[in-house]
């Protein structure tokens, strides 16, 4: 019992505790990356099935309207790849790379704009998306400029 108590006390020391937390973070990141690879593969299969179905079953005029859905599915895969890149970058450096997060956010907002049905969306939503893009673009510029200064 004394050995167990001593181990518990040692584990609560700052150094040991932080080492345990770091190991847990690495395990969680690896599990997330495996799940993200599975999501990407399923999304690619879903995209392939959707495209084949649309090519062989939809009349020509209807296929033009489904292009937005296809673009949305492509961008979903790109977003998933960016998220996977965020996770693997964290595993490599143990630091969240803000630039990657901003790029992923820009892709997500761009996807939303591409698949946006203007007949169903109000002006305030479009203004909100515009402000989001402006804010993310300025953030990306600031990060890029600060990274460029740090590498000199």
Short mmCIF file of C-alpha atoms in Angstrom, two decimals:
data_model
loop_
_atom_site.label_atom_id
_atom_site.label_comp_id
_atom_site.label_asym_id
_atom_site.label_seq_id
_atom_site.Cartn_x
_atom_site.Cartn_y
_atom_site.Cartn_z
CA UNK A 1 0.00 0.00 0.00
CA UNK A 2 2.87 2.35 0.83
CA UNK A 3 4.46 1.69 -2.56
CA UNK A 4 1.21 2.54 -4.31
CA UNK A 5 0.89 5.78 -2.36
CA UNK A 6 4.50 6.65 -3.10
CA UNK A 7 3.94 6.06 -6.84
CA UNK A 8 0.83 8.21 -6.78
CA UNK A 9 2.75 11.00 -5.04
CA UNK A 10 5.60 10.69 -7.56
CA UNK A 11 3.16 10.78 -10.46
CA UNK A 12 1.70 14.02 -9.21
CA UNK A 13 5.06 15.76 -9.34
CA UNK A 14 5.06 18.34 -12.08
CA UNK A 15 7.62 16.66 -14.32
CA UNK A 16 6.12 13.21 -14.18
CA UNK A 17 2.60 14.50 -14.49
CA UNK A 18 3.44 16.57 -17.56
CA UNK A 19 5.18 13.56 -19.13
CA UNK A 20 2.03 11.47 -18.61
CA UNK A 21 -0.12 14.23 -20.13
CA UNK A 22 2.19 14.49 -23.16
CA UNK A 23 2.00 10.73 -23.69
CA UNK A 24 -1.79 10.88 -23.54
CA UNK A 25 -1.79 13.74 -26.07
CA UNK A 26 0.36 11.70 -28.46
CA UNK A 27 -1.90 8.65 -28.13
CA UNK A 28 -5.03 10.75 -28.72
CA UNK A 29 -3.41 12.42 -31.75
CA UNK A 30 -2.48 9.06 -33.25
CA UNK A 31 -6.00 7.70 -32.73
CA UNK A 32 -7.47 10.85 -34.29
CA UNK A 33 -5.15 10.55 -37.30
CA UNK A 34 -6.21 6.93 -37.85
CA UNK A 35 -9.87 7.92 -37.66
CA UNK A 36 -9.27 10.83 -40.04
CA UNK A 37 -7.65 8.49 -42.59
CA UNK A 38 -10.73 6.26 -42.34
CA UNK A 39 -13.00 9.29 -42.83
CA UNK A 40 -11.00 10.40 -45.88
CA UNK A 41 -11.14 6.95 -47.47
CA UNK A 42 -14.90 6.70 -46.89
CA UNK A 43 -15.38 10.22 -48.30
CA UNK A 44 -13.39 9.31 -51.43
CA UNK A 45 -15.48 6.16 -51.90
CA UNK A 46 -18.65 8.20 -51.38
CA UNK A 47 -17.49 10.76 -53.94
CA UNK A 48 -16.69 8.03 -56.46
CA UNK A 49 -20.08 6.37 -56.04
CA UNK A 50 -21.85 9.73 -56.27
CA UNK A 51 -20.02 10.73 -59.46
CA UNK A 52 -20.61 7.38 -61.15
CA UNK A 53 -24.27 7.41 -60.18
CA UNK A 54 -24.73 10.93 -61.50
CA UNK A 55 -22.84 10.24 -64.73
CA UNK A 56 -24.86 7.18 -65.63
CA UNK A 57 -28.31 7.97 -64.24
CA UNK A 58 -28.84 11.71 -64.33
CA UNK A 59 -29.91 13.52 -67.48
CA UNK A 60 -27.42 16.05 -68.82
CA UNK A 61 -29.27 19.14 -67.61
CA UNK A 62 -29.54 17.77 -64.08
CA UNK A 63 -25.84 16.93 -63.95
CA UNK A 64 -24.98 20.61 -64.23
CA UNK A 65 -26.95 21.32 -61.07
CA UNK A 66 -25.22 18.52 -59.17
CA UNK A 67 -21.78 19.94 -59.91
CA UNK A 68 -22.10 22.08 -56.77
CA UNK A 69 -22.65 18.93 -54.73
CA UNK A 70 -19.60 17.34 -56.34
CA UNK A 71 -17.51 20.43 -55.59
CA UNK A 72 -18.74 20.31 -52.01
CA UNK A 73 -17.69 16.67 -51.68
CA UNK A 74 -14.25 17.46 -53.15
CA UNK A 75 -13.78 20.31 -50.70
CA UNK A 76 -14.91 18.07 -47.82
CA UNK A 77 -12.04 15.74 -48.68
CA UNK A 78 -9.60 18.66 -48.90
CA UNK A 79 -10.76 19.90 -45.49
CA UNK A 80 -10.29 16.41 -44.05
CA UNK A 81 -6.78 16.29 -45.54
CA UNK A 82 -5.98 19.65 -43.96
CA UNK A 83 -7.24 18.43 -40.59
CA UNK A 84 -5.07 15.32 -40.97
CA UNK A 85 -2.13 17.59 -41.78
CA UNK A 86 -2.88 19.58 -38.60
CA UNK A 87 -2.83 16.39 -36.54
CA UNK A 88 0.37 15.03 -38.11
CA UNK A 89 2.08 18.41 -37.76
CA UNK A 90 1.20 18.34 -34.08
CA UNK A 91 2.63 14.82 -33.78
CA UNK A 92 5.88 15.96 -35.44
CA UNK A 93 6.44 19.19 -33.54
CA UNK A 94 4.04 19.01 -30.55
CA UNK A 95 2.84 22.48 -31.46
CA UNK A 96 -0.39 23.55 -33.11
CA UNK A 97 0.42 25.35 -36.33
CA UNK A 98 -1.93 28.30 -36.47
CA UNK A 99 -1.27 28.85 -40.18
CA UNK A 100 -2.62 25.39 -41.01
CA UNK A 101 -5.70 25.97 -38.88
CA UNK A 102 -6.42 29.26 -40.66
CA UNK A 103 -5.95 27.67 -44.10
CA UNK A 104 -8.34 24.87 -43.10
CA UNK A 105 -10.86 27.46 -41.97
CA UNK A 106 -10.52 29.36 -45.24
CA UNK A 107 -11.18 26.18 -47.21
CA UNK A 108 -14.24 25.44 -45.05
CA UNK A 109 -15.68 28.92 -45.61
CA UNK A 110 -14.88 28.72 -49.34
CA UNK A 111 -16.73 25.39 -49.46
CA UNK A 112 -19.72 27.00 -47.81
CA UNK A 113 -19.73 29.80 -50.36
CA UNK A 114 -19.36 27.44 -53.33
CA UNK A 115 -22.31 25.26 -52.32
CA UNK A 116 -24.39 28.21 -51.11
CA UNK A 117 -27.92 28.35 -52.49
CA UNK A 118 -28.47 32.07 -52.93
CA UNK A 119 -32.24 31.63 -53.16
CA UNK A 120 -32.40 30.21 -49.62
CA UNK A 121 -29.83 32.45 -47.92
CA UNK A 122 -30.38 35.96 -46.64
CA UNK A 123 -28.11 38.93 -47.11
CA UNK A 124 -26.91 38.87 -43.51
CA UNK A 125 -25.54 35.35 -43.99
CA UNK A 126 -23.58 36.42 -47.06
CA UNK A 127 -22.23 39.44 -45.19
CA UNK A 128 -21.21 37.15 -42.33
CA UNK A 129 -19.36 34.82 -44.68
CA UNK A 130 -17.63 37.83 -46.27
CA UNK A 131 -16.53 39.10 -42.87
CA UNK A 132 -15.29 35.62 -41.95
CA UNK A 133 -13.21 35.42 -45.13
CA UNK A 134 -11.81 38.91 -44.57
CA UNK A 135 -10.88 38.14 -40.96
CA UNK A 136 -9.31 34.79 -41.85
CA UNK A 137 -7.41 36.33 -44.77
CA UNK A 138 -6.01 39.11 -42.58
CA UNK A 139 -5.08 36.54 -39.92
CA UNK A 140 -3.33 34.42 -42.54
CA UNK A 141 -1.42 37.45 -43.83
CA UNK A 142 -0.31 38.39 -40.31
CA UNK A 143 0.86 34.84 -39.58
CA UNK A 144 2.72 34.59 -42.91
CA UNK A 145 4.45 37.93 -42.38
CA UNK A 146 5.42 37.02 -38.83
CA UNK A 147 6.75 33.63 -39.97
CA UNK A 148 8.75 35.32 -42.73
CA UNK A 149 10.34 37.70 -40.21
CA UNK A 150 11.19 34.82 -37.86
CA UNK A 151 12.94 32.83 -40.59
CA UNK A 152 15.28 35.67 -41.59
#
